[in-house]
Coordinates of C-alpha atoms and ligand atoms in Angstrom, one line a residue:
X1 CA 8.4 -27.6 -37.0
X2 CA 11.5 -26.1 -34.8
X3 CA 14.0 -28.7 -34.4
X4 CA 13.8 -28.4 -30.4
X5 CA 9.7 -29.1 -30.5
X6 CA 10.4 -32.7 -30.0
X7 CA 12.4 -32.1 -27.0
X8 CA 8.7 -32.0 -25.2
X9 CA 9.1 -29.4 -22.0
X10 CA 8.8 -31.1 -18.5
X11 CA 7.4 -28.2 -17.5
X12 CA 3.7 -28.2 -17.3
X13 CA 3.5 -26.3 -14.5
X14 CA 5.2 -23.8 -12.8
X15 CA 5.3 -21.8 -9.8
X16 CA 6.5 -18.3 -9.2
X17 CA 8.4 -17.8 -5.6
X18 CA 7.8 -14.1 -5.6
X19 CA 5.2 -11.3 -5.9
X20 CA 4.4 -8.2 -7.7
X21 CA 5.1 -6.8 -10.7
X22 CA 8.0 -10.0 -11.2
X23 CA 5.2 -12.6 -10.4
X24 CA 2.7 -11.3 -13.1
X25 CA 5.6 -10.9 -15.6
X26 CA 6.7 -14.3 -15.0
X27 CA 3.0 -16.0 -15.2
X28 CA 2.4 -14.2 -18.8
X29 CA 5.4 -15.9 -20.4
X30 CA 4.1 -19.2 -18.6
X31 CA 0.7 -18.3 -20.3
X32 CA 1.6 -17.7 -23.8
X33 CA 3.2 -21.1 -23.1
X34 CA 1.0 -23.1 -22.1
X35 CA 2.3 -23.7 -18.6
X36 CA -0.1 -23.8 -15.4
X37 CA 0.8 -21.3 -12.8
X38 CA 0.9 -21.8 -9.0
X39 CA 1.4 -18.2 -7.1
X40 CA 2.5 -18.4 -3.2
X41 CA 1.6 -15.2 -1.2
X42 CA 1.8 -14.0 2.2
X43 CA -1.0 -12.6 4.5
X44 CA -0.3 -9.3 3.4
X45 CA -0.7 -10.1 -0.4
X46 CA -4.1 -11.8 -0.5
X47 CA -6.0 -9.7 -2.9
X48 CA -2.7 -9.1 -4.3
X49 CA -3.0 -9.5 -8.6
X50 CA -0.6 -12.3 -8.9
X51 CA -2.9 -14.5 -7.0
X52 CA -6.0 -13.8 -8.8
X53 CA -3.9 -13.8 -12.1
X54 CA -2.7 -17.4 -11.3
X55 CA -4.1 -20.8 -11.9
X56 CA -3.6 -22.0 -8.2
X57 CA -2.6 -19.8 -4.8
X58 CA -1.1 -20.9 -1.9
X59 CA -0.6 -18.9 1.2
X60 CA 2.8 -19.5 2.8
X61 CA 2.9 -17.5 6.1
X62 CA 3.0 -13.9 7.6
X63 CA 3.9 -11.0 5.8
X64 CA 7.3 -10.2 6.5
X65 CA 9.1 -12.0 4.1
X66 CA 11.3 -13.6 6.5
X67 CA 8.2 -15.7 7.5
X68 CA 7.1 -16.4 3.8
X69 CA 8.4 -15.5 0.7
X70 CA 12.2 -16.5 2.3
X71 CA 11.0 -19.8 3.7
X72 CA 12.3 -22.1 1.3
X73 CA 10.9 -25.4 2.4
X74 CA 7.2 -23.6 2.0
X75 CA 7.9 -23.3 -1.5
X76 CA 9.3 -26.6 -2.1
X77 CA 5.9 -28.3 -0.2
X78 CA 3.7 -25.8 -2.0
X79 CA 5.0 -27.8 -5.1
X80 CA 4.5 -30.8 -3.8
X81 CA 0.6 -29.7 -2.8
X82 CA 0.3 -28.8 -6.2
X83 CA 2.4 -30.8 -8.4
X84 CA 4.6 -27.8 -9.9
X85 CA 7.6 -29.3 -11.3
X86 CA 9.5 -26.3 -11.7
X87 CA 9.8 -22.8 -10.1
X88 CA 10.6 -19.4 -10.8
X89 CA 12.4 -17.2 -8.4
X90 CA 12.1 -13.7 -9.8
X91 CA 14.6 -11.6 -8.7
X92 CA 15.4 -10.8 -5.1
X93 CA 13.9 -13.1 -1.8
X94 CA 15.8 -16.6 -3.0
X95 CA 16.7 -15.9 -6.5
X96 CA 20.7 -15.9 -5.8
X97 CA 20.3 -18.3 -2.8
X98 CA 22.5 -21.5 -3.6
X99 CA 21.5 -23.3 -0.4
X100 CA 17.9 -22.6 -1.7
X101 CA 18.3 -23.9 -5.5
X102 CA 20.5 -27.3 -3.7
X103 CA 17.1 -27.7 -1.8
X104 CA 15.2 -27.5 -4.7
X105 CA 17.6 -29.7 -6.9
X106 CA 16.9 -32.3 -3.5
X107 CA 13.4 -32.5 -4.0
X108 CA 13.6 -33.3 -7.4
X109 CA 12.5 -30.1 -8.7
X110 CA 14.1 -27.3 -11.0
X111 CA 14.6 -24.4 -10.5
X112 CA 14.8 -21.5 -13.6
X113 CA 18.1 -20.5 -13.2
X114 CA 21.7 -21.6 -13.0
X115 CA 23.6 -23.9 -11.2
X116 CA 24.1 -24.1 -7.2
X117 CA 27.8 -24.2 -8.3
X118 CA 27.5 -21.4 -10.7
X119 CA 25.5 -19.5 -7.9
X120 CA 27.6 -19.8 -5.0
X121 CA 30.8 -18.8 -7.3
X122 CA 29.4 -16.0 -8.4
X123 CA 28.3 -14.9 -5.0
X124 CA 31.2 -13.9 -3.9
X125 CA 33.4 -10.9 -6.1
X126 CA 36.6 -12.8 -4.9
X127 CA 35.6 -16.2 -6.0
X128 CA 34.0 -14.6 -9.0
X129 CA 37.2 -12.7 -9.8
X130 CA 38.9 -16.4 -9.3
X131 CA 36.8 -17.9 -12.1
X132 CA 36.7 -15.0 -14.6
X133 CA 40.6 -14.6 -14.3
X134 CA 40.9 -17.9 -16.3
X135 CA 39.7 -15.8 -19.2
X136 CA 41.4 -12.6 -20.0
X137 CA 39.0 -10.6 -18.6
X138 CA 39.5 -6.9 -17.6
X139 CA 39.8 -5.9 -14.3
X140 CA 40.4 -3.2 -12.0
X141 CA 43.4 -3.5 -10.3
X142 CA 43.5 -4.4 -6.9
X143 CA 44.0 -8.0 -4.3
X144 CA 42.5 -10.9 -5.8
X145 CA 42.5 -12.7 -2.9
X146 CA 41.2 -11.8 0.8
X147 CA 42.8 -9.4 3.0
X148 CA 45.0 -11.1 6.1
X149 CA 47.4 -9.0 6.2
X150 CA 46.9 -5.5 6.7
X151 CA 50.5 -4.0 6.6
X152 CA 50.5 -6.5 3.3
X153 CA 47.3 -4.9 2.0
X154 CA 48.5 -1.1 2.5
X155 CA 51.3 -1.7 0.5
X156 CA 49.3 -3.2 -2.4
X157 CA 47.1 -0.2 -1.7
X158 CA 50.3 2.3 -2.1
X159 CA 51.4 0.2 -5.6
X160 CA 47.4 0.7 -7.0
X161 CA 47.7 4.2 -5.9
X162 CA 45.1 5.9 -4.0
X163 CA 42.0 6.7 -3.8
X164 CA 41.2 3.3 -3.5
X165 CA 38.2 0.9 -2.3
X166 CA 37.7 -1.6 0.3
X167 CA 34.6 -3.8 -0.9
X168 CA 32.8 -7.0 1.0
X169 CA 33.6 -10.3 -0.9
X170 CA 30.2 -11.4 0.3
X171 CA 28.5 -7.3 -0.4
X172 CA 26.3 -6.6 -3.3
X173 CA 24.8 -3.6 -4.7
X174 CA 27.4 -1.6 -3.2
X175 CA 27.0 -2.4 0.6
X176 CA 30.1 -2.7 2.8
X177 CA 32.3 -0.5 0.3
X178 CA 34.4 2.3 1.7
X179 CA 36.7 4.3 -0.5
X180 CA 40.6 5.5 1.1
X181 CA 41.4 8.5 0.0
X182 CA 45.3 8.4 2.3
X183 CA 47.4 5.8 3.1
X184 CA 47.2 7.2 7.0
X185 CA 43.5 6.1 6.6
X186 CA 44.0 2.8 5.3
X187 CA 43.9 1.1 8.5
X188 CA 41.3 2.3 10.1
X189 CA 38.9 2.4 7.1
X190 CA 40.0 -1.2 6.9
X191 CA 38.6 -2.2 10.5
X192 CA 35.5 -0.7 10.0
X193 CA 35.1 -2.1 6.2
X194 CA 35.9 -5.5 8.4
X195 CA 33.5 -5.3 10.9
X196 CA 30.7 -3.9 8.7
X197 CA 31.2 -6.8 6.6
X198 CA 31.1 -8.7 9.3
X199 CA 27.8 -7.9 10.7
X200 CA 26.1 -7.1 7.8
X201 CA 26.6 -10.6 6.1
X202 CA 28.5 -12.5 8.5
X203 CA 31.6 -12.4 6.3
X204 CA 34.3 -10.2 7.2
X205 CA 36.2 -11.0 3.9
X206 CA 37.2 -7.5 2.1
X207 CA 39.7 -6.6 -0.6
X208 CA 40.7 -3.9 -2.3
X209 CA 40.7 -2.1 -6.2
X210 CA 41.8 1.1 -7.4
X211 CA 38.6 3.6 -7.2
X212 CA 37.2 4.6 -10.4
X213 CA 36.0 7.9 -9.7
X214 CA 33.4 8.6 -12.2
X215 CA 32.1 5.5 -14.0
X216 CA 29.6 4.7 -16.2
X217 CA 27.5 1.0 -14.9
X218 CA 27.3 -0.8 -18.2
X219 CA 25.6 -4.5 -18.2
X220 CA 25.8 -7.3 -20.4
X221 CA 22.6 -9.9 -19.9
X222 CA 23.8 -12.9 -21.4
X223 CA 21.6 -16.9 -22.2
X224 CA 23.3 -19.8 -21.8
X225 CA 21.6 -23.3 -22.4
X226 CA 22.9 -26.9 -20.7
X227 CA 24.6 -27.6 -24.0
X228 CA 27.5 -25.3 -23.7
X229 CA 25.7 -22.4 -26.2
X230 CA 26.0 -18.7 -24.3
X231 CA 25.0 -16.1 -26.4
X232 CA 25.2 -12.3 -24.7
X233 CA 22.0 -10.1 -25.4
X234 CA 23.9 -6.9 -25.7
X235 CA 24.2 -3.5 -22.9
X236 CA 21.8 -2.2 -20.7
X237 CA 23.0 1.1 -18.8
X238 CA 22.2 2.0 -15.6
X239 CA 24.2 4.4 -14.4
X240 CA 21.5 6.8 -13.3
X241 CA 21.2 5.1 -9.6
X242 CA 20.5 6.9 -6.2
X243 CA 22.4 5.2 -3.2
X244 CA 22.8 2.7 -5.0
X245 CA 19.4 2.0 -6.1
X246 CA 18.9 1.9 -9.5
X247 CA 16.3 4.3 -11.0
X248 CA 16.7 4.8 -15.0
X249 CA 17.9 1.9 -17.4
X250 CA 18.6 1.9 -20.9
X251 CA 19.7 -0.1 -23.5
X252 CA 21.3 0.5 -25.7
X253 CA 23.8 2.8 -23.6
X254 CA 24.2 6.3 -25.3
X255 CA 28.5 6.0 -25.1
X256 CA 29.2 2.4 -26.2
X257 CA 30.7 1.9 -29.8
X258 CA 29.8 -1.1 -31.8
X259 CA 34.0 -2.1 -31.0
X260 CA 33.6 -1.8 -27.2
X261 CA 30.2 -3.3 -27.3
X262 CA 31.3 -6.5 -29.0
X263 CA 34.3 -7.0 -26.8
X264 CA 32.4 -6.5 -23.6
X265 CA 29.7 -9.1 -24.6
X266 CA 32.9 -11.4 -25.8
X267 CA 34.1 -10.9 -22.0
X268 CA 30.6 -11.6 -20.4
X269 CA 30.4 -14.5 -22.6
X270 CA 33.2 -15.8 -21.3
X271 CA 32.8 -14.6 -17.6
X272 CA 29.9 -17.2 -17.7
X273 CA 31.7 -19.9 -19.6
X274 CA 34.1 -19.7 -16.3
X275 CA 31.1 -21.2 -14.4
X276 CA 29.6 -23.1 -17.1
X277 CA 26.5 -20.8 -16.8
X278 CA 23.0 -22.5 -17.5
X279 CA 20.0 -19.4 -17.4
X280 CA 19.4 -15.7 -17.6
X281 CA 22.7 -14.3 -16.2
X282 CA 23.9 -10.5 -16.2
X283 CA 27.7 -9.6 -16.0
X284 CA 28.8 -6.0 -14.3
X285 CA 30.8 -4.0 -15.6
X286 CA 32.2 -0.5 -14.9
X287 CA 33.0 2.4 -17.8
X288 CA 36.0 5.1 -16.6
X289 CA 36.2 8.4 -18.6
X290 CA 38.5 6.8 -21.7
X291 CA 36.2 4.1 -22.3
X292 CA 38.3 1.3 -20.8
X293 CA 35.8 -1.1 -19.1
X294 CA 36.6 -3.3 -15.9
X295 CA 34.6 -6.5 -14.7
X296 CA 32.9 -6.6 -11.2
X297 CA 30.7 -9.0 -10.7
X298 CA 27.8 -11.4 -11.8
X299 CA 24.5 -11.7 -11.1
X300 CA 22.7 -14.7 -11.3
X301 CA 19.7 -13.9 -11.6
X302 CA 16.6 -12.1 -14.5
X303 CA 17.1 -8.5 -13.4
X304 CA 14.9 -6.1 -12.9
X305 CA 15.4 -3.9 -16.1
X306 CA 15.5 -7.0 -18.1
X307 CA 12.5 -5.1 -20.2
X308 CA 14.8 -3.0 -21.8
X309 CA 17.0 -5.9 -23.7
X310 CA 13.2 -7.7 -24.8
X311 CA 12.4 -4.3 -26.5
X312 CA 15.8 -4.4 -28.9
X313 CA 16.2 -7.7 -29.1
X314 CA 12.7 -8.8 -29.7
X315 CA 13.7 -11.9 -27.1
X316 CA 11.2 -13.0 -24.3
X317 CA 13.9 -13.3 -21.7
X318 CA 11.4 -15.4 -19.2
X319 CA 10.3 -17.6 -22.1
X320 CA 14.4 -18.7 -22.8
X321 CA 14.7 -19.3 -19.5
X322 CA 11.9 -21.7 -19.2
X323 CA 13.3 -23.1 -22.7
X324 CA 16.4 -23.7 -20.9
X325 CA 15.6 -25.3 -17.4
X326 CA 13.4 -27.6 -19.5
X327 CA 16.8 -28.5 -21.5
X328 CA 15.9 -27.0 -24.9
X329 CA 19.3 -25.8 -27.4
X330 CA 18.8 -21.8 -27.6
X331 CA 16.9 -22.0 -31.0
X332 CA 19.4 -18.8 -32.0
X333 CA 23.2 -18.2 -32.2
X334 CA 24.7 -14.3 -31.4
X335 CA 25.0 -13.9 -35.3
X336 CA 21.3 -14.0 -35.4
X337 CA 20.8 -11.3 -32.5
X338 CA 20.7 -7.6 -33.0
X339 CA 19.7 -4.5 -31.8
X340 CA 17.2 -2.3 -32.6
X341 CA 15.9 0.4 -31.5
X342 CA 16.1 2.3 -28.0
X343 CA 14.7 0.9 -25.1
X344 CA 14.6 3.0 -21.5
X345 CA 13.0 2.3 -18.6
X346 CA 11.8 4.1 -15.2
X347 CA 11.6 2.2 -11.7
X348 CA 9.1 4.2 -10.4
X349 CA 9.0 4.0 -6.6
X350 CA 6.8 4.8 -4.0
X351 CA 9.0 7.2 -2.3
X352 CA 8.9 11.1 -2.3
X353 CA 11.8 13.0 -4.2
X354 CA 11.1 16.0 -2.5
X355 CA 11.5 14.5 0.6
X356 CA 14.7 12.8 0.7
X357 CA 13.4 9.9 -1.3
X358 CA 11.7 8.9 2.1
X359 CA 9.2 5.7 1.2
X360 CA 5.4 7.0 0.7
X361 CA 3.1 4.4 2.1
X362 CA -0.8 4.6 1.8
X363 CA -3.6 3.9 -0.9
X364 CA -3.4 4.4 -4.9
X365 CA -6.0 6.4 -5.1
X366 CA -5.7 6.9 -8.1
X367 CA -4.1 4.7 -10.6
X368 CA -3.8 5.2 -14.0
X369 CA -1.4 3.9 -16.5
X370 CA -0.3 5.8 -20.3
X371 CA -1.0 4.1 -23.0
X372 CA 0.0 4.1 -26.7
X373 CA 3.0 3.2 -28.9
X374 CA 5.7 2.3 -27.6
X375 CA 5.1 2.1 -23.7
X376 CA 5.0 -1.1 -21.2
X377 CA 4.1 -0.7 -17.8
X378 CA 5.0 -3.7 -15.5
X379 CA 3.3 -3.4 -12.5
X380 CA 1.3 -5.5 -9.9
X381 CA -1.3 -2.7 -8.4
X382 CA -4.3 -1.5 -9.6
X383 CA -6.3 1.8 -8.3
X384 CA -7.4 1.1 -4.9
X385 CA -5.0 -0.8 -3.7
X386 CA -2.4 -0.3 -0.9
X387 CA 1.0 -0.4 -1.1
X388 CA 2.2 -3.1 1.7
X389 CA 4.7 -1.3 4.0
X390 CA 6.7 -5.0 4.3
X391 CA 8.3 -5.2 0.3
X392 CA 10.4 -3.4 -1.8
X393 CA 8.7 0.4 -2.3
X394 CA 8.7 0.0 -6.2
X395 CA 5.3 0.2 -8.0
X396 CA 5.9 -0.5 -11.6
X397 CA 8.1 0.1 -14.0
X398 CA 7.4 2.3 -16.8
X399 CA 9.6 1.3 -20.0
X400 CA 9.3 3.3 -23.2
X401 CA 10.7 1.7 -27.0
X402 CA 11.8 4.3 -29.9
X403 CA 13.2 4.2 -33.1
X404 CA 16.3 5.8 -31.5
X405 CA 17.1 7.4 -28.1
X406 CA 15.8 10.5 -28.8
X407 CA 12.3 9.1 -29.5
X408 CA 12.3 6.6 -26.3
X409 CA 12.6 9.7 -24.1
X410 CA 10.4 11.8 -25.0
X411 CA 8.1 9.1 -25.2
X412 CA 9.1 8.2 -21.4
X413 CA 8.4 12.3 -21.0
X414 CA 4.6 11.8 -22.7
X415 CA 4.0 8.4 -20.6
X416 CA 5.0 9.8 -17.7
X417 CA 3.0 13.0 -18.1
X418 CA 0.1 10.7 -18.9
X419 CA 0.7 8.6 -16.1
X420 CA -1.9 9.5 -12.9
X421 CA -0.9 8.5 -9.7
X422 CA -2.9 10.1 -6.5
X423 CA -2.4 9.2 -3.2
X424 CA 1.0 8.1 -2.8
X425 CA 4.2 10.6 -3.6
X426 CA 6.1 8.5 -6.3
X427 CA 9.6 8.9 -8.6
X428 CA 7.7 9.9 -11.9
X429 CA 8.5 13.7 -11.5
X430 CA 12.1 12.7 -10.6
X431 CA 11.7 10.4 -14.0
X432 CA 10.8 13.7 -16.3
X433 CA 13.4 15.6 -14.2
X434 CA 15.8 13.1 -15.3
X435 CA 14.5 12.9 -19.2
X436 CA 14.8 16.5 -19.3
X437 CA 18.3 17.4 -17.5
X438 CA 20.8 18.0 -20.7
X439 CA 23.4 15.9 -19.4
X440 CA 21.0 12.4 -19.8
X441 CA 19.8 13.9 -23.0
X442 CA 22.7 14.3 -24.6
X443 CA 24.9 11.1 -22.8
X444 CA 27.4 12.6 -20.8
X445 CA 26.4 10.9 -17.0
X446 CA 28.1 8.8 -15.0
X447 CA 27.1 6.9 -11.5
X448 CA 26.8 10.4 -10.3
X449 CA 24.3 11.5 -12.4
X450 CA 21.3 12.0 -9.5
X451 CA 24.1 13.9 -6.5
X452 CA 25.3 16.3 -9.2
X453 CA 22.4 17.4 -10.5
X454 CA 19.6 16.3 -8.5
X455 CA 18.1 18.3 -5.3
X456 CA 14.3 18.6 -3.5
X457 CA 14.5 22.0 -5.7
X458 CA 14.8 20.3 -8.7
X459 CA 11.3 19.4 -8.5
X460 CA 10.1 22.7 -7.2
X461 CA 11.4 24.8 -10.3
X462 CA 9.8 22.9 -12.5
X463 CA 6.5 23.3 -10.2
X464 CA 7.7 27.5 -10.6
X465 CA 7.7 26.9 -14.2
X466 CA 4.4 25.6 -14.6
X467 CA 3.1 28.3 -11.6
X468 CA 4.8 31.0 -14.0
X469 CA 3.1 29.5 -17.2
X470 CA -0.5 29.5 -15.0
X471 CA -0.4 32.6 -14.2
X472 CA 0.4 34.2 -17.6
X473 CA -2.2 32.1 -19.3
X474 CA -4.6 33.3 -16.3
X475 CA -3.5 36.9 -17.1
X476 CA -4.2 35.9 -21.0
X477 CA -7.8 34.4 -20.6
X478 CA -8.6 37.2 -18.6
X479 CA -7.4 40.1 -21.0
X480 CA -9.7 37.9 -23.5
X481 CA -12.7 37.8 -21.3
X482 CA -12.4 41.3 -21.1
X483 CA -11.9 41.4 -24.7
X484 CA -14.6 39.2 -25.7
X485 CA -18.2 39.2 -24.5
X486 CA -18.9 37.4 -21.1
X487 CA -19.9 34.2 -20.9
X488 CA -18.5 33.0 -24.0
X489 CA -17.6 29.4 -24.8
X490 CA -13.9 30.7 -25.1
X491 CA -13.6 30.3 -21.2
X492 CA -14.7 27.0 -20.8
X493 CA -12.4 25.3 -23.8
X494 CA -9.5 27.4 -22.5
X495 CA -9.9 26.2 -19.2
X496 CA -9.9 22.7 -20.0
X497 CA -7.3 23.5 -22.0
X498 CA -5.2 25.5 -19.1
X499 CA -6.0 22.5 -16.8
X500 CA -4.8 19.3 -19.5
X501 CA -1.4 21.4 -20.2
X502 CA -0.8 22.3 -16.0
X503 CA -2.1 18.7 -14.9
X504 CA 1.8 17.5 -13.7
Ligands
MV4_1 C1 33.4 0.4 -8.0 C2 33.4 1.8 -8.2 C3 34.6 2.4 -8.5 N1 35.7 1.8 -8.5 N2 34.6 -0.2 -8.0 C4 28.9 -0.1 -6.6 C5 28.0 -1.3 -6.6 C6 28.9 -2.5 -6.9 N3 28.3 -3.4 -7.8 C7 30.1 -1.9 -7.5 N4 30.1 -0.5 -7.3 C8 31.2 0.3 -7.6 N5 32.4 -0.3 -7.7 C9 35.7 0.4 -8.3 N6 36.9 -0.2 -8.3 C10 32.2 2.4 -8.2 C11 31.0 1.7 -7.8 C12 29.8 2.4 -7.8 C13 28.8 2.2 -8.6 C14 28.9 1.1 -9.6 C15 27.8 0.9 -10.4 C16 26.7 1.7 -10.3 C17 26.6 2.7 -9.4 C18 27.6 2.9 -8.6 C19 27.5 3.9 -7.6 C20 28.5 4.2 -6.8 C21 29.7 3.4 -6.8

């Protein structure tokens, strides 16, 4: 019996404060656990499959999510309706909301994830900065504090050297950043960095860091239970983003070396011991061209690519984190944890690549997922159903696992080609354009991987390709018709053939 088994979970039921793909993830770890599920939905998600896939529904309001899946106090009294002791926030809507987990921690419940404390600190990049710099953490230089002074912050600017950037203490996901290319811009960009802030999340707090021109995003996840044990699960890279948006995640990442690797998850590790982090947490990092890396932020919440770390690691990241909030010891140390294998996965979106990335909206017409070794789809649709025009655009993620990288993609190339998707214009050809581009093949990308290489015509040579290959096998089954005698079975098999290769 595992030593922690005694430590009987107070967690018998659970319920998930989100929807989608997350919301069904979440539940199946709360299955194989024996935990009852509680799903909340909005108007718009009804027939959605994380209701039918959970124990008990509630509907808590309208469908934007600002009247429902926002609405903290909902949630909280949909527990109390049901009796859920604990919930799970996903990731976006209130996952990184500290106001939201003190609410919860008032009503007696808990939440899966860390601390208010820990949450609010690592909210903000200054106050993060603040906490990490306890630790000798690298990072890029710049002002650790807020910007007061502008004359004061141009001549910190000048020292750094340019180009630099002006981020949002309060901005995430790269909103409210501007990068200074003179110092005859600097006060101007500063203003509108200021006021951007500003409106956008009513915090004009900025500062300022040297601009890395071509990095590489490299992310450590890292576990830490409530009795001081953090253990780092290794990379996941994700440098192949669009406007910030990430698209293709791997782990591990093609560049690190085993020496980088360990001292990166050393810093992560301790970027979370600076906020005595409880939960699934993932520290940021930036990669410049010599391989030095440079902290940026935290996020406190399970991430969307999360899959990719399960696959090498073999851990069931929504299953520790129940272990923890129900205050279970991590039943493993980092000696124990290692990698293996190659892990990758694809966001793909209902948007058209073609088209500017411009969200599709309509009915999966239809919907069908590959199969076989090696491939997870996460996703919360199934053929038939509508994608709501009030959520996030993505419809599933497609993650492939390989002995090495080579094998994950062109697994990811197979699933993708098997995948069948009518309907709706989605990021799958974008995914095999990706998969196929020599740069991600053999590792030499950086965070402007999708600008460089990537246009609407991308997608139409390949189409030229395959309309070049039709017509020369059209020219070939002809020459053998006229060969051969007519009406011969050799038509019929070729043509099913001819259709299976030209089908994407
Ligand atoms: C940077 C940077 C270059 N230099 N900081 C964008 C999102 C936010 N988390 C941090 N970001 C960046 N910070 C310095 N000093 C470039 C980015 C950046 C980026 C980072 C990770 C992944 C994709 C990115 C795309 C553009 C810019």
């Amino acid at each position: 019996m595992p030593e922690n088994a005694k430590l009987q979970t107070p967690i018998s039921k659970l319920l998930i404060a989100n929807r989608g793909e997350i919301a069904l993830r979440i539940m199946r770890s709360a299955k194989e656990m024996g935990i009852k599920t509680v799903a909340v939905f909005s108007e718009a998600d009804r027939n959605a499959l994380h209701v039918r896939y959970a124990d008990e529904a509630i509907c808590i309001g309208p469908p934007p999510s600002s009247e429902s899946y926002l609405r903290g106090e909902k949630i909280i009294d949909a527990c109390k309706q049901t009796g859920a002791q604990a919930i799970h926030p996903g990731y976006g809507f209130l996952s990184e909301n500290a106001g939201f987990a003190k609410m919860v921690a008032d009503a007696g419940l808990i939440l899966i994830g860390p601390s208010p404390e820990a949450m609010e600190t690592m909210g903000n990049k200054l106050s993060a900065k603040a906490a990490a710099l306890k630790y000798n953490i690298p990072m890029v230089p710049g002002t650790d504090e807020a910007i007061d002074d502008v004359a004061a912050a141009k001549q910190r600017a000048v020292e750094v050297g340019f180009p630099i950037l002006i981020k949002a203490a309060a901005g995430g996901g790269g909103k409210g950043m501007r990068i200074v290319e003179k110092a005859d811009d600097f006060e101007e960009q500063m203003q509108l960095a200021v006021s951007e802030a500003t409106s956008a999340f009513g915090d004009g707090a900025v500062f300022i860091e040297r601009y890395v021109s071509s990095p590489r995003h490299i992310e450590i996840q890292v576990l830490g239970d409530t009795h001081g044990h953090i253990v780092h699960l290794f990379e996941r890279e994700c440098s192949v983003q669009r406007r910030h948006q990430k698209v293709v995640e791997e782990a591990p990442s093609a560049v690190l070396t085993e020496e980088i690797r360990q001292k990166m998850g050393k810093c992560a590790v301790d970027v979370a011991r600076s906020v005595n982090y409880t939960g699934a947490g993932t520290v940021e990092f930036i990669l410049d061209e010599n391989l030095d890396f440079f902290f940026l932020e935290m996020n406190t919440r399970l991430q969307v690519e999360h899959p990719v770390t399960e696959l090498i690691t073999g851990i069931d990241l929504v299953k520790e984190q129940i272990k923890i909030a129900s205050g279970e010891k991590l039943s493993f140390s980092q000696e124990d944890l290692k990698i293996s294998g190659h892990a990758i996965e694809l966001r793909v979106y209902a948007e058209d690549p073609a088209n500017s990335f411009l969200p599709d909206i309509g009915t999966l017409q239809t919907y069908k997922t590959p199969k076989g070794n090696g491939v997870r789809v996460d996703d919360g649709f199934e053929q038939g159903m509508e994608i709501p025009i009030y959520y996030d655009p993505m419809i599933a993620k497609l993650v492939t696992y390989g002995k090495d990288r080579g094998e994950a993609i062109e697994r990811m190339i197979r699933a993708i080609e098997e995948y069948e998707i009518t309907g709706i214009e989605t990021t799958l050809g974008f995914g095999k354009f990706v998969m196929q581009h020599e740069a991600f093949r053999t590792g030499k990308f950086d965070t402007h991987f999708v600008g460089k290489y990537f246009n609407s015509e991308s997608l139409k040579a390949e189409n030229e390709d395959e309309a070049l290959i039709a017509a020369i096998i059209a020219t070939r089954i002809f020459q053998q018709q006229k060969q051969f005698a007519v009406g011969s079975t050799t038509s019929k098999s070729s043509s099913d053939w001819r259709k299976n290769r030209l089908r994407h």
